[in-house]
Amino acid sequence: MIQQLPEKLTSGARAGLESLYGIDAAGQDITLQSTRKEFVGEFTIVTFPLTRLARKKPEEIGTELGKYLQRELPEVSDFNVIKGFLNLVISHEYWIEFLLDAAADEAYGTAEKNGERVVVEFSSPNTNKPLHLGHVRNILLGWSTSQLLSAAGFDVKKVQIINDRGIAICKSMLAWQRFGGGETPKSTGTKPDHFVGKYYVKFEQHFQEEYKQWQRSDTAATVLANNPKQLSPEDFWKGYKNKYFNTYSELGSAAKDMLLKWEDGDAETVALWNKMNGWVYEGFDETYRRLGVSFDKLYYESQTYLLGKDMVEKGLEKGAFYRKEDGSVFADLSDANLDQKAILRSDGTSLYITQDLGTARLRYDDFGATRMVYTVADEQNYHFQVLFELLKRLEEPYADGLFHLSYGMVDLPTGRMKSREGTVVDADDLMDEVIQEAYQSSLEREATSELSEEERREIIRKVGMAALKFQIIKVGPQKRMTFDPKESVDLQGQTGPYVQNAYVRTRAVWRKAGERDLTAAANYSGLEPTERELISQLYAYPALLRDAAAQYDPSVVAMYCYELAKNLHKFWHDVSILNADTEAAVAFRLSLCRTVGNVLKSGMGILGIEMPERM
């Protein structure tokens, strides 16, 4: 690969400062950035910070430094100065040399392995319901981040911790035991995780009916009469539901009793737990396969919820934690603006934070990773601030490499999803919907009419999944988003299929070109504006991957792919490829199409999106 321009331009600028102004600029920080689209050029040097050193106006520095770089660096063919910004125009020769170099490298953009290992946790569902739209955002964000880090040179291990114990799981178990009548996923023809999720909803339905009946009892009348805030009965009962579940509910009592039996290892309860969790895992595996994701290791809360107690003892010995008179253990995090945090209950039982301490240590023992990324919704921001602070105070060797990949929740146009009420968009149903929409759209085109039905179906699957994945990943992780299924399957505009179509164009022109000798591309002497734009975008790809990985933000890659596709479509409209005036132009433009296609495939592959050969 020819020498990277940013380093050459900044070192040239330092040499210019020394030559023009006698400044020892060896350690001077030169601000170099991409030129804004409304100005001519590819790289911009900001001259405002140099005024104190050169004792001249920013515009004068820009003009003098521009002339120096144009004279001394063959890569700089021209320049212009806009106030304190020196815009550098890179020579045609440099871009042509770069393009031909990149065109020969199918792995262009991806970094060599750096030897550093990262653990990325994502998905981590409960086993009382199927994966839904909220999980889809988590899964796609976690998967694409893991692929992005891998492209940036890291050795990535993908994990999840499955929440396979607790009262929610017992609700599904109890509902099936009482209301299932022995039916199974097989006997009803239901996807196994959907089957179990149905009984989670059924528990809530029966519980709500029980609660309504109880509200007409004498006991409820006494409770309501002692309403200290004088709330309306409707508002009071809404807020009293958890209290009722824990104090009066027969269903609540039975579910809690089942949890205690599970914790005591009751054979019948554990057997039921294994059976229903097994159903859920079977369903999860099918959904993960359809989403195109996999894991290197699975952790289970049933195996980790007792972990962390030895780390609590370590914290007590180090003085990082303290024990209260009732036996509970706390950490004083007030100096980190996190208040007092309970680490262990007074009866010695673990809290979620205790478990997470132990799981972090377990993953370090398993993988030796210096970084760990937790893909969890922003509702848990405080929890992870506390966890990371505790691990720092415990002086864990990986404590400085922890990152909470916090993301906004996904709403529906009608409001928040609620699993207990069954108002969720199941991941499987969502995938079916976008694929069906892609099928309907394909009926309007004849581009795949010569293919077999099986081949067409496979293309339609790729297009539908691209519509879903791109729509979710293109939104920055921190943003809360409203997911409208109808909007997500729009196959035009800022969508996955739009990018796929650009890639398909690059493949189509290659099929039409046939076997062609591209050596004449080296003789191409001029660049059209759309060619320069595409090449400068291609040039930015490796640095963009590094920056996106540093931010743990795959949406940067999604939008890069969209902009690259948009410029390819413009290039396609503005210039002729196979009918260009010279053989050099034909060969060069074919090389450009090939490189753009490779980068689109690479970038979309990071997002977990497959690229079809035809659409």
mmCIF file of N, CA, C and O in Angstrom, residues 91-93 95-96 520-532 535 571 575 582 584-586 588-589 592:
data_model
loop_
_atom_site.group_PDB
_atom_site.id
_atom_site.type_symbol
_atom_site.label_atom_id
_atom_site.label_comp_id
_atom_site.label_asym_id
_atom_site.label_seq_id
_atom_site.Cartn_x
_atom_site.Cartn_y
_atom_site.Cartn_z
ATOM 1 N N SER A 91 -3.544 14.944 -6.146
ATOM 2 C CA SER A 91 -3.325 14.769 -7.585
ATOM 3 C C SER A 91 -4.061 13.546 -8.122
ATOM 4 O O SER A 91 -4.283 12.556 -7.421
ATOM 5 N N HIS A 92 -4.424 13.631 -9.396
ATOM 6 C CA HIS A 92 -5.025 12.493 -10.087
ATOM 7 C C HIS A 92 -4.106 11.273 -9.993
ATOM 8 O O HIS A 92 -4.560 10.151 -9.786
ATOM 9 N N GLU A 93 -2.813 11.508 -10.176
ATOM 10 C CA GLU A 93 -1.852 10.401 -10.210
ATOM 11 C C GLU A 93 -1.865 9.614 -8.891
ATOM 12 O O GLU A 93 -1.812 8.379 -8.896
ATOM 13 N N TRP A 95 -4.370 9.392 -6.688
ATOM 14 C CA TRP A 95 -5.623 8.655 -6.533
ATOM 15 C C TRP A 95 -5.670 7.436 -7.446
ATOM 16 O O TRP A 95 -6.170 6.370 -7.053
ATOM 17 N N ILE A 96 -5.143 7.565 -8.653
ATOM 18 C CA ILE A 96 -5.146 6.428 -9.572
ATOM 19 C C ILE A 96 -4.241 5.322 -9.037
ATOM 20 O O ILE A 96 -4.605 4.133 -9.031
ATOM 21 N N ALA A 520 -4.412 -1.922 -18.547
ATOM 22 C CA ALA A 520 -4.465 -0.595 -19.192
ATOM 23 C C ALA A 520 -4.921 0.487 -18.224
ATOM 24 O O ALA A 520 -4.740 1.685 -18.508
ATOM 25 N N ALA A 521 -5.503 0.099 -17.082
ATOM 26 C CA ALA A 521 -5.983 1.088 -16.108
ATOM 27 C C ALA A 521 -4.867 2.004 -15.634
ATOM 28 O O ALA A 521 -5.103 3.164 -15.279
ATOM 29 N N ALA A 522 -3.641 1.493 -15.615
ATOM 30 C CA ALA A 522 -2.504 2.308 -15.158
ATOM 31 C C ALA A 522 -2.245 3.480 -16.082
ATOM 32 O O ALA A 522 -1.567 4.449 -15.699
ATOM 33 N N ASN A 523 -2.781 3.443 -17.295
ATOM 34 C CA ASN A 523 -2.559 4.533 -18.257
ATOM 35 C C ASN A 523 -3.662 5.587 -18.206
ATOM 36 O O ASN A 523 -3.611 6.547 -18.985
ATOM 37 N N TYR A 524 -4.620 5.409 -17.328
ATOM 38 C CA TYR A 524 -5.704 6.395 -17.231
ATOM 39 C C TYR A 524 -5.136 7.691 -16.664
ATOM 40 O O TYR A 524 -4.432 7.682 -15.650
ATOM 41 N N SER A 525 -5.433 8.818 -17.299
ATOM 42 C CA SER A 525 -4.754 10.063 -16.921
ATOM 43 C C SER A 525 -5.654 11.124 -16.326
ATOM 44 O O SER A 525 -5.152 12.120 -15.795
ATOM 45 N N GLY A 526 -6.971 10.961 -16.401
ATOM 46 C CA GLY A 526 -7.852 11.993 -15.866
ATOM 47 C C GLY A 526 -8.921 11.378 -14.983
ATOM 48 O O GLY A 526 -9.252 10.197 -15.117
ATOM 49 N N LEU A 527 -9.434 12.168 -14.080
ATOM 50 C CA LEU A 527 -10.483 11.685 -13.190
ATOM 51 C C LEU A 527 -11.704 12.587 -13.290
ATOM 52 O O LEU A 527 -11.583 13.817 -13.215
ATOM 53 N N GLU A 528 -12.861 11.966 -13.434
ATOM 54 C CA GLU A 528 -14.110 12.707 -13.379
ATOM 55 C C GLU A 528 -14.428 13.027 -11.907
ATOM 56 O O GLU A 528 -13.973 12.327 -11.000
ATOM 57 N N PRO A 529 -15.214 14.085 -11.653
ATOM 58 C CA PRO A 529 -15.545 14.430 -10.264
ATOM 59 C C PRO A 529 -16.142 13.271 -9.473
ATOM 60 O O PRO A 529 -15.795 13.071 -8.299
ATOM 61 N N THR A 530 -17.018 12.498 -10.093
ATOM 62 C CA THR A 530 -17.627 11.377 -9.363
ATOM 63 C C THR A 530 -16.605 10.290 -9.070
ATOM 64 O O THR A 530 -16.712 9.582 -8.064
ATOM 65 N N GLU A 531 -15.605 10.156 -9.936
ATOM 66 C CA GLU A 531 -14.543 9.179 -9.685
ATOM 67 C C GLU A 531 -13.694 9.614 -8.497
ATOM 68 O O GLU A 531 -13.342 8.803 -7.622
ATOM 69 N N ARG A 532 -13.329 10.894 -8.481
ATOM 70 C CA ARG A 532 -12.544 11.407 -7.339
ATOM 71 C C ARG A 532 -13.308 11.217 -6.028
ATOM 72 O O ARG A 532 -12.728 10.848 -5.004
ATOM 73 N N ILE A 535 -13.222 7.538 -4.992
ATOM 74 C CA ILE A 535 -11.887 7.104 -4.572
ATOM 75 C C ILE A 535 -11.531 7.678 -3.207
ATOM 76 O O ILE A 535 -10.962 6.985 -2.351
ATOM 77 N N PHE A 571 -22.175 7.995 -9.946
ATOM 78 C CA PHE A 571 -21.122 7.648 -10.899
ATOM 79 C C PHE A 571 -21.707 6.853 -12.066
ATOM 80 O O PHE A 571 -21.396 7.104 -13.228
ATOM 81 N N VAL A 575 -21.151 8.661 -15.878
ATOM 82 C CA VAL A 575 -20.099 8.246 -16.803
ATOM 83 C C VAL A 575 -20.439 6.905 -17.446
ATOM 84 O O VAL A 575 -21.250 6.139 -16.925
ATOM 85 N N THR A 582 -11.745 5.324 -24.044
ATOM 86 C CA THR A 582 -10.475 4.618 -24.186
ATOM 87 C C THR A 582 -10.499 3.317 -23.402
ATOM 88 O O THR A 582 -11.269 3.160 -22.445
ATOM 89 N N ALA A 584 -8.149 2.411 -21.488
ATOM 90 C CA ALA A 584 -7.642 2.749 -20.149
ATOM 91 C C ALA A 584 -8.792 3.166 -19.236
ATOM 92 O O ALA A 584 -8.846 2.771 -18.058
ATOM 93 N N ALA A 585 -9.719 3.958 -19.787
ATOM 94 C CA ALA A 585 -10.865 4.400 -18.984
ATOM 95 C C ALA A 585 -11.762 3.219 -18.629
ATOM 96 O O ALA A 585 -12.260 3.120 -17.497
ATOM 97 N N VAL A 586 -11.985 2.317 -19.598
ATOM 98 C CA VAL A 586 -12.795 1.128 -19.316
ATOM 99 C C VAL A 586 -12.167 0.314 -18.196
ATOM 100 O O VAL A 586 -12.838 -0.071 -17.227
ATOM 101 N N PHE A 588 -9.960 1.212 -15.955
ATOM 102 C CA PHE A 588 -9.924 1.930 -14.668
ATOM 103 C C PHE A 588 -11.294 1.903 -13.993
ATOM 104 O O PHE A 588 -11.401 1.661 -12.790
ATOM 105 N N ARG A 589 -12.345 2.149 -14.753
ATOM 106 C CA ARG A 589 -13.679 2.207 -14.161
ATOM 107 C C ARG A 589 -14.153 0.825 -13.709
ATOM 108 O O ARG A 589 -14.878 0.712 -12.722
ATOM 109 N N LEU A 592 -12.471 0.428 -10.475
ATOM 110 C CA LEU A 592 -13.167 1.234 -9.469
ATOM 111 C C LEU A 592 -14.434 0.521 -9.012
ATOM 112 O O LEU A 592 -14.713 0.445 -7.803
#
